[in-house]
Amino acid sequence: MADTVTIIYLQGLRLEPQPRNRGCVQPRPRSRTTLQVTAQDGTVEALGEVDAANAKSFSDQVCAAISAMDDAVGEVTVDLSGVRFFAVDACTALHAVNAHLMRVDRAWSVVPGPAVSRVLGLCDPASVIPVADTEELAEPA
């Protein structure tokens, strides 16, 4: 037995675009991203979330904070352990920070939190971004 295919021709059918919001689905309010960058004693600390909306601002703030540091400060540490959300765009921002610091011949490393470690593991398989050994940074108990 052969499968049969039924073809239906619709003549005079006019397709009308449907309104986007028919009253049953309410648009979600845009989430607000928060980011705070502070610098002190060779450490730049970021708290909050780094996503597509603020990744450029994040890299600009980190570069500005590092540029404002005294040249006598040795290696710069970028502490991202307090970042709750780290988007793929933020990894690109870290590559921009890396390029800036390579141009000014400044050593640096990142202290990642769980969110940052996960994204760096996916987006930086060649380990271009220098990650600090967190075991060395842990204080003895």
PDB file of C-alpha atoms in Angstrom:
ATOM      1  CA  MET A   1       0.000   0.000   0.000  1.00  0.00           C
ATOM      2  CA  ALA A   2       1.415   3.342  -0.996  1.00  0.00           C
ATOM      3  CA  ASP A   3       1.231   6.378   1.241  1.00  0.00           C
ATOM      4  CA  THR A   4      -1.074   9.021  -0.108  1.00  0.00           C
ATOM      5  CA  VAL A   5      -0.492  12.715   0.090  1.00  0.00           C
ATOM      6  CA  THR A   6      -3.416  15.072   0.141  1.00  0.00           C
ATOM      7  CA  ILE A   7      -2.869  18.531  -1.254  1.00  0.00           C
ATOM      8  CA  ILE A   8      -5.450  21.132  -0.394  1.00  0.00           C
ATOM      9  CA  TYR A   9      -5.659  24.265  -2.485  1.00  0.00           C
ATOM     10  CA  LEU A  10      -7.134  27.289  -0.761  1.00  0.00           C
ATOM     11  CA  GLN A  11      -8.368  29.910  -3.141  1.00  0.00           C
ATOM     12  CA  GLY A  12      -9.105  33.439  -2.079  1.00  0.00           C
ATOM     13  CA  LEU A  13      -7.582  32.976   1.377  1.00  0.00           C
ATOM     14  CA  ARG A  14      -6.186  36.205   2.737  1.00  0.00           C
ATOM     15  CA  LEU A  15      -3.729  36.053   5.620  1.00  0.00           C
ATOM     16  CA  GLU A  16      -3.908  38.962   8.009  1.00  0.00           C
ATOM     17  CA  PRO A  17      -1.073  39.794  10.387  1.00  0.00           C
ATOM     18  CA  GLN A  18      -2.074  39.170  13.969  1.00  0.00           C
ATOM     19  CA  PRO A  19      -1.477  41.845  16.590  1.00  0.00           C
ATOM     20  CA  ARG A  20       1.538  41.092  18.753  1.00  0.00           C
ATOM     21  CA  ASN A  21      -0.171  41.630  22.083  1.00  0.00           C
ATOM     22  CA  ARG A  22      -3.639  40.143  22.125  1.00  0.00           C
ATOM     23  CA  GLY A  23      -4.113  40.826  25.817  1.00  0.00           C
ATOM     24  CA  CYS A  24      -3.186  37.336  26.975  1.00  0.00           C
ATOM     25  CA  VAL A  25       0.585  37.840  27.115  1.00  0.00           C
ATOM     26  CA  GLN A  26       1.951  40.805  28.992  1.00  0.00           C
ATOM     27  CA  PRO A  27       5.403  42.099  28.097  1.00  0.00           C
ATOM     28  CA  ARG A  28       7.973  41.465  30.789  1.00  0.00           C
ATOM     29  CA  PRO A  29       9.649  44.484  32.304  1.00  0.00           C
ATOM     30  CA  ARG A  30      13.277  44.809  31.319  1.00  0.00           C
ATOM     31  CA  SER A  31      15.593  43.621  34.008  1.00  0.00           C
ATOM     32  CA  ARG A  32      17.960  46.154  35.417  1.00  0.00           C
ATOM     33  CA  THR A  33      21.612  45.240  35.375  1.00  0.00           C
ATOM     34  CA  THR A  34      23.776  46.394  38.203  1.00  0.00           C
ATOM     35  CA  LEU A  35      27.524  46.647  38.250  1.00  0.00           C
ATOM     36  CA  GLN A  36      29.897  48.292  40.672  1.00  0.00           C
ATOM     37  CA  VAL A  37      33.633  48.554  40.003  1.00  0.00           C
ATOM     38  CA  THR A  38      36.034  49.748  42.702  1.00  0.00           C
ATOM     39  CA  ALA A  39      39.827  49.865  42.835  1.00  0.00           C
ATOM     40  CA  GLN A  40      42.167  49.800  45.783  1.00  0.00           C
ATOM     41  CA  ASP A  41      45.769  48.676  46.379  1.00  0.00           C
ATOM     42  CA  GLY A  42      46.259  46.914  43.049  1.00  0.00           C
ATOM     43  CA  THR A  43      42.883  45.190  43.093  1.00  0.00           C
ATOM     44  CA  VAL A  44      39.896  46.058  40.947  1.00  0.00           C
ATOM     45  CA  GLU A  45      36.700  44.519  42.292  1.00  0.00           C
ATOM     46  CA  ALA A  46      33.468  44.116  40.357  1.00  0.00           C
ATOM     47  CA  LEU A  47      30.166  43.271  41.999  1.00  0.00           C
ATOM     48  CA  GLY A  48      26.810  42.534  40.417  1.00  0.00           C
ATOM     49  CA  GLU A  49      26.067  41.366  36.893  1.00  0.00           C
ATOM     50  CA  VAL A  50      27.951  41.761  33.626  1.00  0.00           C
ATOM     51  CA  ASP A  51      25.795  41.164  30.568  1.00  0.00           C
ATOM     52  CA  ALA A  52      25.341  42.419  27.011  1.00  0.00           C
ATOM     53  CA  ALA A  53      23.883  45.704  28.256  1.00  0.00           C
ATOM     54  CA  ASN A  54      26.877  46.712  30.364  1.00  0.00           C
ATOM     55  CA  ALA A  55      29.845  44.659  29.071  1.00  0.00           C
ATOM     56  CA  LYS A  56      31.406  47.640  27.260  1.00  0.00           C
ATOM     57  CA  SER A  57      30.963  49.833  30.314  1.00  0.00           C
ATOM     58  CA  PHE A  58      32.502  47.073  32.434  1.00  0.00           C
ATOM     59  CA  SER A  59      35.670  46.907  30.339  1.00  0.00           C
ATOM     60  CA  ASP A  60      35.895  50.726  30.226  1.00  0.00           C
ATOM     61  CA  GLN A  61      35.535  50.991  34.018  1.00  0.00           C
ATOM     62  CA  VAL A  62      38.112  48.265  34.686  1.00  0.00           C
ATOM     63  CA  CYS A  63      40.625  49.825  32.263  1.00  0.00           C
ATOM     64  CA  ALA A  64      40.060  53.287  33.761  1.00  0.00           C
ATOM     65  CA  ALA A  65      40.498  51.984  37.302  1.00  0.00           C
ATOM     66  CA  ILE A  66      43.737  50.226  36.365  1.00  0.00           C
ATOM     67  CA  SER A  67      45.034  53.279  34.481  1.00  0.00           C
ATOM     68  CA  ALA A  68      44.409  55.405  37.580  1.00  0.00           C
ATOM     69  CA  MET A  69      46.555  53.101  39.733  1.00  0.00           C
ATOM     70  CA  ASP A  70      50.098  54.012  40.630  1.00  0.00           C
ATOM     71  CA  ASP A  71      52.693  52.455  38.339  1.00  0.00           C
ATOM     72  CA  ALA A  72      54.519  51.188  41.433  1.00  0.00           C
ATOM     73  CA  VAL A  73      51.706  48.673  41.928  1.00  0.00           C
ATOM     74  CA  GLY A  74      52.922  45.342  40.622  1.00  0.00           C
ATOM     75  CA  GLU A  75      50.485  42.831  39.207  1.00  0.00           C
ATOM     76  CA  VAL A  76      46.893  43.993  39.036  1.00  0.00           C
ATOM     77  CA  THR A  77      44.183  41.662  40.316  1.00  0.00           C
ATOM     78  CA  VAL A  78      40.669  41.881  38.909  1.00  0.00           C
ATOM     79  CA  ASP A  79      38.425  40.299  41.538  1.00  0.00           C
ATOM     80  CA  LEU A  80      35.255  38.957  39.930  1.00  0.00           C
ATOM     81  CA  SER A  81      34.337  36.608  42.767  1.00  0.00           C
ATOM     82  CA  GLY A  82      31.347  38.818  43.609  1.00  0.00           C
ATOM     83  CA  VAL A  83      29.885  38.772  40.098  1.00  0.00           C
ATOM     84  CA  ARG A  84      26.559  36.898  40.167  1.00  0.00           C
ATOM     85  CA  PHE A  85      25.971  36.758  36.399  1.00  0.00           C
ATOM     86  CA  PHE A  86      28.619  36.797  33.674  1.00  0.00           C
ATOM     87  CA  ALA A  87      27.452  36.724  30.056  1.00  0.00           C
ATOM     88  CA  VAL A  88      29.418  35.667  26.996  1.00  0.00           C
ATOM     89  CA  ASP A  89      29.731  39.367  26.096  1.00  0.00           C
ATOM     90  CA  ALA A  90      31.575  39.880  29.365  1.00  0.00           C
ATOM     91  CA  CYS A  91      34.250  37.422  28.229  1.00  0.00           C
ATOM     92  CA  THR A  92      34.792  39.646  25.191  1.00  0.00           C
ATOM     93  CA  ALA A  93      35.101  42.576  27.590  1.00  0.00           C
ATOM     94  CA  LEU A  94      37.831  40.726  29.498  1.00  0.00           C
ATOM     95  CA  HIS A  95      39.694  40.179  26.232  1.00  0.00           C
ATOM     96  CA  ALA A  96      39.507  43.958  25.670  1.00  0.00           C
ATOM     97  CA  VAL A  97      40.960  44.507  29.159  1.00  0.00           C
ATOM     98  CA  ASN A  98      43.693  41.976  28.375  1.00  0.00           C
ATOM     99  CA  ALA A  99      44.578  43.779  25.119  1.00  0.00           C
ATOM    100  CA  HIS A 100      44.712  47.136  26.942  1.00  0.00           C
ATOM    101  CA  LEU A 101      46.988  45.775  29.657  1.00  0.00           C
ATOM    102  CA  MET A 102      49.269  44.094  27.136  1.00  0.00           C
ATOM    103  CA  ARG A 103      49.662  47.447  25.340  1.00  0.00           C
ATOM    104  CA  VAL A 104      50.680  49.181  28.565  1.00  0.00           C
ATOM    105  CA  ASP A 105      52.846  46.198  29.629  1.00  0.00           C
ATOM    106  CA  ARG A 106      50.967  45.494  32.858  1.00  0.00           C
ATOM    107  CA  ALA A 107      50.685  42.036  34.441  1.00  0.00           C
ATOM    108  CA  TRP A 108      47.240  41.059  35.682  1.00  0.00           C
ATOM    109  CA  SER A 109      45.057  38.153  36.734  1.00  0.00           C
ATOM    110  CA  VAL A 110      41.392  37.460  37.341  1.00  0.00           C
ATOM    111  CA  VAL A 111      39.949  35.997  40.527  1.00  0.00           C
ATOM    112  CA  PRO A 112      36.829  34.284  39.190  1.00  0.00           C
ATOM    113  CA  GLY A 113      33.633  33.375  40.973  1.00  0.00           C
ATOM    114  CA  PRO A 114      31.487  30.409  39.905  1.00  0.00           C
ATOM    115  CA  ALA A 115      29.645  32.360  37.176  1.00  0.00           C
ATOM    116  CA  VAL A 116      32.883  33.735  35.716  1.00  0.00           C
ATOM    117  CA  SER A 117      34.658  30.356  35.850  1.00  0.00           C
ATOM    118  CA  ARG A 118      31.829  28.693  33.943  1.00  0.00           C
ATOM    119  CA  VAL A 119      31.877  31.242  31.098  1.00  0.00           C
ATOM    120  CA  LEU A 120      35.677  31.386  30.901  1.00  0.00           C
ATOM    121  CA  GLY A 121      35.748  27.603  30.675  1.00  0.00           C
ATOM    122  CA  LEU A 122      33.477  27.792  27.633  1.00  0.00           C
ATOM    123  CA  CYS A 123      34.673  30.979  25.949  1.00  0.00           C
ATOM    124  CA  ASP A 124      38.391  30.992  26.722  1.00  0.00           C
ATOM    125  CA  PRO A 125      39.585  27.414  26.122  1.00  0.00           C
ATOM    126  CA  ALA A 126      43.109  28.636  25.258  1.00  0.00           C
ATOM    127  CA  SER A 127      43.323  30.377  28.668  1.00  0.00           C
ATOM    128  CA  VAL A 128      44.248  33.753  27.186  1.00  0.00           C
ATOM    129  CA  ILE A 129      42.709  35.487  30.210  1.00  0.00           C
ATOM    130  CA  PRO A 130      45.117  34.975  33.140  1.00  0.00           C
ATOM    131  CA  VAL A 131      43.210  33.361  36.001  1.00  0.00           C
ATOM    132  CA  ALA A 132      44.680  33.547  39.501  1.00  0.00           C
ATOM    133  CA  ASP A 133      45.126  30.295  41.376  1.00  0.00           C
ATOM    134  CA  THR A 134      42.397  30.604  44.008  1.00  0.00           C
ATOM    135  CA  GLU A 135      44.128  28.085  46.285  1.00  0.00           C
ATOM    136  CA  GLU A 136      47.115  30.421  46.591  1.00  0.00           C
ATOM    137  CA  LEU A 137      44.794  33.307  47.459  1.00  0.00           C
ATOM    138  CA  ALA A 138      42.903  31.399  50.156  1.00  0.00           C
ATOM    139  CA  GLU A 139      43.906  32.440  53.645  1.00  0.00           C
ATOM    140  CA  PRO A 140      45.132  29.660  55.909  1.00  0.00           C
ATOM    141  CA  ALA A 141      42.578  28.563  58.480  1.00  0.00           C
TER     142      ALA A 141
END
